[in-house]
Amino acid sequence: MQQSQTPGTTFAGLLAENRPQAAAWVRGGAAAPRLSGLVKFYDTIYGGVLIETEIFGLPNISSQGSSDFYALHIHETGDCSHQFTKTGNHYNPAGLPHPQHAGDLLPLLGNQGYAWGAFYDKRFQIKDILGRSVVIHRNRDDFTSQPAGDAGEKIGCGVIVGNP
Ligand SMILES: [Cu+2]
Ligand SMILES: [Zn+2]
């Protein structure tokens, strides 16, 4: 295949360099104690942020009715204590409805409990999300219901820190 330079090839290079400007170590709560993983945030030359997710131990392996999609959001408060009840609403500085929140991210797709993904997002800058939280939900995001996509219980949480 002819090699041509696109944003995607730039992004693949960033992932290979593996020097994110921020990251969140995500841990499971009581509902998913084996869940763990890392969400990395990379600045790009295009003005937006490249986000890479790698999560282990998602809970719904072969369970009845699971879509294997898991909602993923940035919540406004970086406090994962008390079974993630302190994380607040979706990060939403513009006061828009869900799923137009700056903190509304692409969902995870589980594969026997493992998920990996990367996507480009121009809804926020890394400096705006430091100290906030990444939250994984038990269910899919329906991208319709207010205020949070009917995504169910919070099963994982991590605080976003700079220069990891
Ligand atoms: Cu959420
Ligand atoms: Zn939202």
Tab-separated table of C-alpha atoms and ligand atoms in Angstrom:
chain	number	residue	atom	x	y	z
A	1	MET	CA	0.000	0.000	0.000
A	2	GLN	CA	1.244	3.481	-0.882
A	3	GLN	CA	2.418	5.248	2.275
A	4	SER	CA	0.705	8.615	2.682
A	5	GLN	CA	0.851	10.955	5.642
A	6	THR	CA	-2.508	11.562	7.325
A	7	PRO	CA	-3.453	12.589	10.861
A	8	GLY	CA	-3.825	8.876	11.532
A	9	THR	CA	-0.181	8.161	10.805
A	10	THR	CA	0.777	11.044	13.114
A	11	PHE	CA	-1.448	9.561	15.822
A	12	ALA	CA	0.089	6.100	15.396
A	13	GLY	CA	3.486	7.721	15.913
A	14	LEU	CA	2.319	9.399	19.126
A	15	LEU	CA	1.028	6.082	20.453
A	16	ALA	CA	4.339	4.396	19.595
A	17	GLU	CA	6.300	7.135	21.397
A	18	ASN	CA	4.087	6.560	24.442
A	19	ARG	CA	4.700	9.929	26.104
A	20	PRO	CA	1.206	11.155	27.005
A	21	GLN	CA	0.740	14.599	28.579
A	22	ALA	CA	-1.834	13.194	31.020
A	23	ALA	CA	-3.218	9.830	32.100
A	24	ALA	CA	-5.713	8.219	34.440
A	25	TRP	CA	-5.114	4.885	36.158
A	26	VAL	CA	-8.576	3.355	36.309
A	27	ARG	CA	-9.503	0.919	39.079
A	28	GLY	CA	-12.660	-1.068	39.636
A	29	GLY	CA	-14.980	-0.648	42.581
A	30	ALA	CA	-16.916	-3.267	44.547
A	31	ALA	CA	-19.008	-4.125	41.468
A	32	ALA	CA	-15.933	-4.889	39.336
A	33	PRO	CA	-12.956	-5.539	41.614
A	34	ARG	CA	-10.788	-7.024	38.836
A	35	LEU	CA	-11.166	-4.011	36.566
A	36	SER	CA	-7.991	-2.011	35.950
A	37	GLY	CA	-6.419	-0.057	33.136
A	38	LEU	CA	-4.998	3.137	31.781
A	39	VAL	CA	-6.438	6.038	29.776
A	40	LYS	CA	-3.769	8.231	28.139
A	41	PHE	CA	-4.167	11.750	26.710
A	42	TYR	CA	-1.791	13.049	24.031
A	43	ASP	CA	-1.559	16.617	22.703
A	44	THR	CA	-1.580	16.751	18.910
A	45	ILE	CA	-0.503	19.306	16.308
A	46	TYR	CA	-4.130	19.502	15.121
A	47	GLY	CA	-5.521	21.278	18.181
A	48	GLY	CA	-7.355	18.281	19.619
A	49	VAL	CA	-6.417	15.441	21.931
A	50	LEU	CA	-5.591	11.797	21.090
A	51	ILE	CA	-7.054	9.436	23.691
A	52	GLU	CA	-5.929	5.822	24.145
A	53	THR	CA	-7.778	3.393	26.390
A	54	GLU	CA	-6.634	-0.031	27.595
A	55	ILE	CA	-8.835	-1.700	30.182
A	56	PHE	CA	-8.705	-5.195	31.698
A	57	GLY	CA	-11.272	-7.043	33.762
A	58	LEU	CA	-14.522	-5.612	32.448
A	59	PRO	CA	-17.213	-7.538	34.284
A	60	ASN	CA	-19.910	-8.738	31.885
A	61	ILE	CA	-18.067	-11.690	30.355
A	62	SER	CA	-20.702	-13.858	28.661
A	63	SER	CA	-23.436	-12.454	30.895
A	64	GLN	CA	-26.954	-12.448	29.553
A	65	GLY	CA	-27.987	-9.236	27.849
A	66	SER	CA	-24.607	-7.527	27.849
A	67	SER	CA	-23.876	-5.489	24.722
A	68	ASP	CA	-20.156	-5.512	25.612
A	69	PHE	CA	-20.230	-1.717	25.215
A	70	TYR	CA	-19.374	0.328	28.280
A	71	ALA	CA	-20.029	4.053	28.579
A	72	LEU	CA	-16.908	6.158	29.109
A	73	HIS	CA	-16.994	9.745	30.349
A	74	ILE	CA	-14.893	12.455	31.912
A	75	HIS	CA	-16.713	13.507	35.074
A	76	GLU	CA	-16.119	16.942	36.522
A	77	THR	CA	-14.666	15.971	39.912
A	78	GLY	CA	-11.486	13.955	40.442
A	79	ASP	CA	-12.653	12.109	43.546
A	80	CYS	CA	-13.009	8.335	43.128
A	81	SER	CA	-13.762	7.701	46.815
A	82	HIS	CA	-17.036	6.303	48.218
A	83	GLN	CA	-17.625	3.920	45.282
A	84	PHE	CA	-17.311	6.794	42.794
A	85	THR	CA	-20.362	8.670	44.107
A	86	LYS	CA	-18.368	11.925	44.380
A	87	THR	CA	-17.414	12.306	40.708
A	88	GLY	CA	-20.191	14.753	39.864
A	89	ASN	CA	-21.734	15.233	36.452
A	90	HIS	CA	-20.187	14.822	33.034
A	91	TYR	CA	-17.588	17.500	32.346
A	92	ASN	CA	-19.747	20.073	30.565
A	93	PRO	CA	-18.338	23.607	30.601
A	94	ALA	CA	-20.625	24.738	27.743
A	95	GLY	CA	-23.856	23.687	29.504
A	96	LEU	CA	-25.004	21.460	26.620
A	97	PRO	CA	-27.217	18.348	26.731
A	98	HIS	CA	-25.773	14.818	26.696
A	99	PRO	CA	-24.072	13.574	24.464
A	100	GLN	CA	-22.681	16.989	23.567
A	101	HIS	CA	-20.785	17.256	26.854
A	102	ALA	CA	-17.056	17.830	26.460
A	103	GLY	CA	-16.654	14.812	28.742
A	104	ASP	CA	-18.659	12.415	26.567
A	105	LEU	CA	-16.157	9.931	25.120
A	106	LEU	CA	-16.301	6.992	22.725
A	107	PRO	CA	-17.458	3.878	24.595
A	108	LEU	CA	-15.290	0.883	25.347
A	109	LEU	CA	-15.921	-2.381	23.474
A	110	GLY	CA	-15.149	-5.357	25.672
A	111	ASN	CA	-13.669	-8.576	24.303
A	112	GLN	CA	-13.910	-11.203	27.038
A	113	GLY	CA	-13.271	-8.375	29.463
A	114	TYR	CA	-10.493	-6.630	27.539
A	115	ALA	CA	-10.896	-3.325	25.702
A	116	TRP	CA	-8.437	-1.233	23.687
A	117	GLY	CA	-9.210	1.877	21.694
A	118	ALA	CA	-7.880	5.174	20.447
A	119	PHE	CA	-9.717	8.183	19.093
A	120	TYR	CA	-9.288	11.873	18.324
A	121	ASP	CA	-11.302	14.443	20.306
A	122	LYS	CA	-11.440	18.214	19.855
A	123	ARG	CA	-13.948	18.970	22.626
A	124	PHE	CA	-11.410	19.887	25.327
A	125	GLN	CA	-7.778	20.708	26.020
A	126	ILE	CA	-5.681	18.584	28.359
A	127	LYS	CA	-5.193	21.492	30.787
A	128	ASP	CA	-8.986	21.618	31.258
A	129	ILE	CA	-9.321	17.990	32.384
A	130	LEU	CA	-6.412	17.670	34.834
A	131	GLY	CA	-7.720	16.710	38.253
A	132	ARG	CA	-11.030	15.457	36.843
A	133	SER	CA	-12.004	11.777	36.594
A	134	VAL	CA	-12.455	9.124	33.908
A	135	VAL	CA	-15.462	6.916	34.724
A	136	ILE	CA	-16.493	3.560	33.213
A	137	HIS	CA	-20.138	2.478	33.518
A	138	ARG	CA	-21.677	-0.985	33.616
A	139	ASN	CA	-23.912	-0.392	30.590
A	140	ARG	CA	-23.695	1.210	27.149
A	141	ASP	CA	-24.313	4.894	26.597
A	142	ASP	CA	-27.584	5.362	24.679
A	143	PHE	CA	-26.458	8.855	23.529
A	144	THR	CA	-30.008	10.096	24.126
A	145	SER	CA	-31.157	9.889	27.751
A	146	GLN	CA	-30.524	12.883	30.028
A	147	PRO	CA	-28.407	13.715	31.824
A	148	ALA	CA	-25.987	10.820	31.333
A	149	GLY	CA	-27.039	8.322	28.646
A	150	ASP	CA	-28.731	5.767	30.937
A	151	ALA	CA	-25.354	4.087	31.389
A	152	GLY	CA	-25.991	2.533	34.783
A	153	GLU	CA	-23.708	2.022	37.727
A	154	LYS	CA	-20.146	3.396	37.840
A	155	ILE	CA	-17.820	0.373	37.857
A	156	GLY	CA	-14.432	2.035	37.369
A	157	CYS	CA	-12.798	5.386	38.073
A	158	GLY	CA	-9.439	7.119	37.779
A	159	VAL	CA	-8.188	10.654	38.394
A	160	ILE	CA	-6.538	12.428	35.441
A	161	VAL	CA	-3.008	13.518	36.287
A	162	GLY	CA	-0.491	15.488	34.222
A	163	ASN	CA	2.997	14.319	33.243
A	164	PRO	CA	2.379	10.703	34.268
B	1	CU	CU	-20.197	8.695	33.387
B	2	ZN	ZN	-22.664	13.374	28.927
